[in-house]
Tab-separated table of C-alpha atoms in Angstrom:
chain	number	residue	atom	x	y	z
A	1	UNK	CA	79.979	76.492	127.873
A	2	UNK	CA	80.786	74.192	124.933
A	3	UNK	CA	81.715	75.353	121.475
A	4	UNK	CA	82.513	71.860	120.161
A	5	UNK	CA	79.553	71.531	117.794
A	6	UNK	CA	80.077	74.751	115.909
A	7	UNK	CA	80.139	74.313	112.125
A	8	UNK	CA	83.520	74.510	110.436
A	9	UNK	CA	84.081	76.612	107.335
A	10	UNK	CA	84.809	74.542	104.217
A	11	UNK	CA	88.399	74.088	103.110
A	12	UNK	CA	89.881	76.075	100.244
A	13	UNK	CA	89.464	73.399	97.558
A	14	UNK	CA	85.671	73.408	98.039
A	15	UNK	CA	85.364	76.902	96.622
A	16	UNK	CA	85.190	77.651	92.919
A	17	UNK	CA	88.213	79.626	91.689
A	18	UNK	CA	87.725	83.362	91.579
A	19	UNK	CA	90.185	86.056	90.570
A	20	UNK	CA	89.661	87.971	93.802
A	21	UNK	CA	91.074	85.020	95.775
A	22	UNK	CA	94.056	84.872	93.402
A	23	UNK	CA	94.659	88.626	93.810
A	24	UNK	CA	94.520	88.120	97.572
A	25	UNK	CA	97.098	85.332	97.789
A	26	UNK	CA	99.360	87.114	95.272
A	27	UNK	CA	99.362	90.111	97.628
A	28	UNK	CA	100.674	87.894	100.407
A	29	UNK	CA	103.150	86.102	98.122
A	30	UNK	CA	104.562	89.389	96.794
A	31	UNK	CA	104.821	90.653	100.388
A	32	UNK	CA	106.912	87.642	101.387
A	33	UNK	CA	108.968	87.993	98.193
A	34	UNK	CA	109.641	91.652	98.915
A	35	UNK	CA	110.792	90.699	102.415
A	36	UNK	CA	113.400	88.538	100.669
A	37	UNK	CA	114.217	91.503	98.450
A	38	UNK	CA	115.141	93.622	101.465
A	39	UNK	CA	118.205	91.358	101.793
A	40	UNK	CA	119.490	92.822	98.522
A	41	UNK	CA	118.744	96.366	99.674
A	42	UNK	CA	120.658	95.808	102.931
A	43	UNK	CA	123.544	94.132	101.086
A	44	UNK	CA	123.673	97.067	98.639
A	45	UNK	CA	123.731	99.644	101.476
A	46	UNK	CA	126.260	97.714	103.570
A	47	UNK	CA	128.511	97.328	100.531
A	48	UNK	CA	128.244	101.040	99.846
A	49	UNK	CA	129.291	101.715	103.447
A	50	UNK	CA	132.134	99.192	103.165
A	51	UNK	CA	133.855	100.640	100.116
A	52	UNK	CA	134.295	100.543	96.323
A	53	UNK	CA	135.406	96.878	96.128
A	54	UNK	CA	132.318	95.591	97.980
A	55	UNK	CA	130.055	97.935	96.045
A	56	UNK	CA	131.424	96.788	92.679
A	57	UNK	CA	130.805	93.162	93.701
A	58	UNK	CA	127.118	93.910	94.420
A	59	UNK	CA	126.783	95.849	91.161
A	60	UNK	CA	128.295	92.987	89.153
A	61	UNK	CA	126.003	90.412	90.821
A	62	UNK	CA	122.925	92.613	90.288
A	63	UNK	CA	124.068	93.302	86.717
A	64	UNK	CA	124.332	89.587	85.835
A	65	UNK	CA	121.428	87.973	83.983
A	66	UNK	CA	120.280	86.247	87.180
A	67	UNK	CA	120.523	89.476	89.173
A	68	UNK	CA	118.548	91.384	86.566
A	69	UNK	CA	115.905	88.630	86.513
A	70	UNK	CA	115.535	88.893	90.318
A	71	UNK	CA	115.376	92.678	90.019
A	72	UNK	CA	112.656	92.423	87.373
A	73	UNK	CA	110.655	90.081	89.605
A	74	UNK	CA	111.064	92.372	92.592
A	75	UNK	CA	110.044	95.421	90.533
A	76	UNK	CA	106.791	93.750	89.558
A	77	UNK	CA	106.229	92.416	93.117
A	78	UNK	CA	106.815	95.914	94.489
A	79	UNK	CA	104.333	97.545	92.120
A	80	UNK	CA	101.757	94.792	92.615
A	81	UNK	CA	102.007	95.022	96.420
A	82	UNK	CA	101.947	98.830	96.249
A	83	UNK	CA	98.889	98.996	93.953
A	84	UNK	CA	97.009	96.226	95.729
A	85	UNK	CA	97.940	97.827	99.061
A	86	UNK	CA	96.222	101.013	97.912
A	87	UNK	CA	93.224	98.812	96.970
A	88	UNK	CA	93.272	97.464	100.541
A	89	UNK	CA	93.457	100.982	102.005
A	90	UNK	CA	90.441	101.906	99.880
A	91	UNK	CA	88.588	98.863	101.249
A	92	UNK	CA	89.463	100.064	104.774
A	93	UNK	CA	87.142	103.018	104.178
A	94	UNK	CA	84.297	100.505	103.765
A	95	UNK	CA	83.918	100.967	100.002
A	96	UNK	CA	84.454	98.784	96.945
A	97	UNK	CA	83.272	95.418	98.310
A	98	UNK	CA	80.625	94.747	95.625
A	99	UNK	CA	81.612	91.572	93.745
A	100	UNK	CA	82.019	93.279	90.361
A	101	UNK	CA	83.863	96.250	91.864
A	102	UNK	CA	86.248	94.042	93.841
A	103	UNK	CA	86.996	91.945	90.749
A	104	UNK	CA	87.449	94.971	88.452
A	105	UNK	CA	89.702	96.816	90.918
A	106	UNK	CA	91.825	93.650	90.989
A	107	UNK	CA	92.139	93.745	87.177
A	108	UNK	CA	93.174	97.402	87.398
A	109	UNK	CA	95.855	96.502	89.977
A	110	UNK	CA	97.237	93.718	87.737
A	111	UNK	CA	97.331	95.947	84.672
A	112	UNK	CA	98.872	98.845	86.612
A	113	UNK	CA	101.582	96.628	88.109
A	114	UNK	CA	102.607	95.343	84.652
A	115	UNK	CA	102.514	98.821	83.046
A	116	UNK	CA	104.515	100.425	85.882
A	117	UNK	CA	107.082	97.611	85.763
A	118	UNK	CA	107.448	98.087	82.007
A	119	UNK	CA	107.778	101.869	82.303
A	120	UNK	CA	110.342	101.546	85.101
A	121	UNK	CA	112.517	99.137	83.122
A	122	UNK	CA	112.278	101.109	79.907
A	123	UNK	CA	113.358	104.218	81.835
A	124	UNK	CA	116.099	102.267	83.595
A	125	UNK	CA	117.470	100.907	80.324
A	126	UNK	CA	117.390	104.380	78.792
A	127	UNK	CA	119.202	105.813	81.830
A	128	UNK	CA	121.738	102.975	81.806
A	129	UNK	CA	122.410	103.579	78.141
A	130	UNK	CA	122.907	107.291	78.733
A	131	UNK	CA	125.497	106.805	81.474
B	1	UNK	CA	72.632	88.901	122.407
B	2	UNK	CA	76.401	88.894	122.510
B	3	UNK	CA	78.451	86.303	120.654
B	4	UNK	CA	81.401	86.737	123.003
B	5	UNK	CA	82.249	84.019	125.489
B	6	UNK	CA	81.973	84.786	129.234
B	7	UNK	CA	85.770	84.547	129.582
B	8	UNK	CA	86.244	86.848	126.615
B	9	UNK	CA	83.907	89.396	128.190
B	10	UNK	CA	85.821	89.277	131.453
B	11	UNK	CA	89.172	89.753	129.783
B	12	UNK	CA	87.820	92.275	127.314
B	13	UNK	CA	89.935	90.925	124.473
B	14	UNK	CA	89.298	88.635	121.506
B	15	UNK	CA	91.295	85.589	120.481
B	16	UNK	CA	93.991	87.877	119.030
B	17	UNK	CA	94.773	88.849	122.649
B	18	UNK	CA	95.464	92.464	121.743
B	19	UNK	CA	93.545	95.428	120.460
B	20	UNK	CA	93.869	97.113	117.096
B	21	UNK	CA	97.512	98.233	117.417
B	22	UNK	CA	98.762	95.738	114.844
B	23	UNK	CA	96.096	96.656	112.292
B	24	UNK	CA	96.717	100.372	112.693
B	25	UNK	CA	100.509	100.137	112.584
B	26	UNK	CA	100.259	98.128	109.355
B	27	UNK	CA	97.992	100.789	107.778
B	28	UNK	CA	100.054	103.760	108.943
B	29	UNK	CA	103.297	102.236	107.627
B	30	UNK	CA	101.490	101.317	104.395
B	31	UNK	CA	100.388	104.915	103.855
B	32	UNK	CA	103.922	106.152	104.595
B	33	UNK	CA	105.394	103.602	102.174
B	34	UNK	CA	103.341	104.793	99.189
B	35	UNK	CA	105.333	108.026	98.646
B	36	UNK	CA	108.583	106.590	100.086
B	37	UNK	CA	108.543	103.600	97.730
B	38	UNK	CA	107.816	105.757	94.685
B	39	UNK	CA	110.685	108.065	95.713
B	40	UNK	CA	113.005	105.040	96.128
B	41	UNK	CA	112.166	103.676	92.667
B	42	UNK	CA	112.755	107.152	91.208
B	43	UNK	CA	116.082	107.374	93.088
B	44	UNK	CA	117.248	103.954	91.866
B	45	UNK	CA	116.334	104.897	88.293
B	46	UNK	CA	118.324	108.114	88.551
B	47	UNK	CA	121.258	106.009	89.828
B	48	UNK	CA	120.978	103.282	87.158
B	49	UNK	CA	124.488	102.288	86.115
B	50	UNK	CA	126.088	104.850	88.461
B	51	UNK	CA	129.481	104.072	90.037
B	52	UNK	CA	130.526	104.013	93.715
B	53	UNK	CA	131.457	107.706	93.884
B	54	UNK	CA	128.145	108.854	92.366
B	55	UNK	CA	125.992	106.649	94.636
B	56	UNK	CA	127.994	107.682	97.749
B	57	UNK	CA	127.602	111.347	96.863
B	58	UNK	CA	123.867	110.812	96.379
B	59	UNK	CA	123.527	109.236	99.845
B	60	UNK	CA	125.606	112.025	101.463
B	61	UNK	CA	122.865	114.486	100.554
B	62	UNK	CA	120.922	115.065	103.819
B	63	UNK	CA	117.513	114.864	102.129
B	64	UNK	CA	118.333	111.517	100.517
B	65	UNK	CA	119.818	110.118	103.746
B	66	UNK	CA	116.783	111.155	105.817
B	67	UNK	CA	114.337	109.731	103.268
B	68	UNK	CA	116.364	106.484	103.154
B	69	UNK	CA	116.177	106.227	106.960
B	70	UNK	CA	112.404	106.856	106.862
B	71	UNK	CA	112.063	104.227	104.137
B	72	UNK	CA	114.074	101.733	106.212
B	73	UNK	CA	111.995	102.277	109.379
B	74	UNK	CA	108.650	102.065	107.551
B	75	UNK	CA	109.723	99.102	105.390
B	76	UNK	CA	111.021	96.876	108.172
B	77	UNK	CA	108.197	97.739	110.563
B	78	UNK	CA	105.631	96.974	107.854
B	79	UNK	CA	107.548	93.823	106.857
B	80	UNK	CA	107.679	92.297	110.339
B	81	UNK	CA	103.980	93.051	110.911
B	82	UNK	CA	103.076	91.299	107.649
B	83	UNK	CA	105.367	88.302	108.160
B	84	UNK	CA	103.982	87.929	111.695
B	85	UNK	CA	100.495	87.361	110.276
B	86	UNK	CA	101.827	84.881	107.702
B	87	UNK	CA	103.589	82.886	110.438
B	88	UNK	CA	100.534	82.981	112.714
B	89	UNK	CA	98.325	81.762	109.844
B	90	UNK	CA	100.400	78.786	108.741
B	91	UNK	CA	102.362	77.603	111.796
B	92	UNK	CA	100.084	76.142	114.430
B	93	UNK	CA	102.358	74.544	117.034
B	94	UNK	CA	102.716	77.089	119.831
B	95	UNK	CA	106.433	76.432	120.484
B	96	UNK	CA	107.568	76.452	116.865
B	97	UNK	CA	105.361	79.478	116.167
B	98	UNK	CA	106.968	81.514	118.943
B	99	UNK	CA	110.432	80.395	117.772
B	100	UNK	CA	109.666	81.461	114.185
B	101	UNK	CA	108.281	84.812	115.358
B	102	UNK	CA	111.390	85.466	117.460
B	103	UNK	CA	113.753	84.605	114.595
B	104	UNK	CA	111.733	86.666	112.107
B	105	UNK	CA	111.384	89.714	114.391
B	106	UNK	CA	115.017	89.558	115.480
B	107	UNK	CA	116.142	89.182	111.875
B	108	UNK	CA	113.991	92.112	110.744
B	109	UNK	CA	115.414	94.323	113.477
B	110	UNK	CA	118.960	93.278	112.604
B	111	UNK	CA	118.425	94.076	108.914
B	112	UNK	CA	116.894	97.445	109.797
B	113	UNK	CA	119.815	98.340	112.075
B	114	UNK	CA	122.338	97.240	109.426
B	115	UNK	CA	120.637	99.290	106.718
B	116	UNK	CA	120.323	102.374	108.939
B	117	UNK	CA	123.949	102.076	110.075
B	118	UNK	CA	125.142	101.833	106.477
B	119	UNK	CA	123.171	104.945	105.510
B	120	UNK	CA	124.530	106.926	108.479
B	121	UNK	CA	128.116	105.789	107.844
B	122	UNK	CA	127.991	106.959	104.233
B	123	UNK	CA	126.028	110.112	105.087
B	124	UNK	CA	128.529	111.138	107.764
B	125	UNK	CA	131.343	110.697	105.271
B	126	UNK	CA	132.653	107.258	106.355
């Protein structure tokens, strides 16, 4: 049997931009970013197991402006991936695929990820100030 | 009418060459990671600015150590499943694809073992 004359789906640039496609690729991008973030988690744990000198080095790197910027990015990526992951789990039940619903749930995910990131950092700064 | 090819019917598998194991494992780890991730963020917040002695003492608590180990297992399993799909989507040469998958899966396993070892070493008072 020959399948050579089957139609091909159009390439990405043919489609008009929609927010649902942006939400989709951001989910993948944040997933890959978080995979990079696990390197910091492993470094942090290994340093803790190694001793105070190693641990203080990690803390000083994380506490630098670049470290804090990475941490802020990872916080948002984590909350986005978490919230959008819950959106995906909801889709797995077969619900929420209507165009308006899928778009609106994406807006909710974006808003929630920003709000949760803000709350986390405000709490973190308050805690840091207390200690 | 079936849309499956004769060969596909004989083998009983689609082009993915496996059943639904990957899909299910990704969902199960995702569900596990919802509470574990929230707990981890809460834990890091409670440790914000803490020194070596405080963080070590926190990880020596059995509940924290066990939850960290669960987080590590779920995280790295979920991570390698997700990265596998990314590699399969964007890398088309069969040889380079298999090489990338091996490096990624081996690296994920190594990171998971390192993280788990570190937790156990601290938890057991090392």
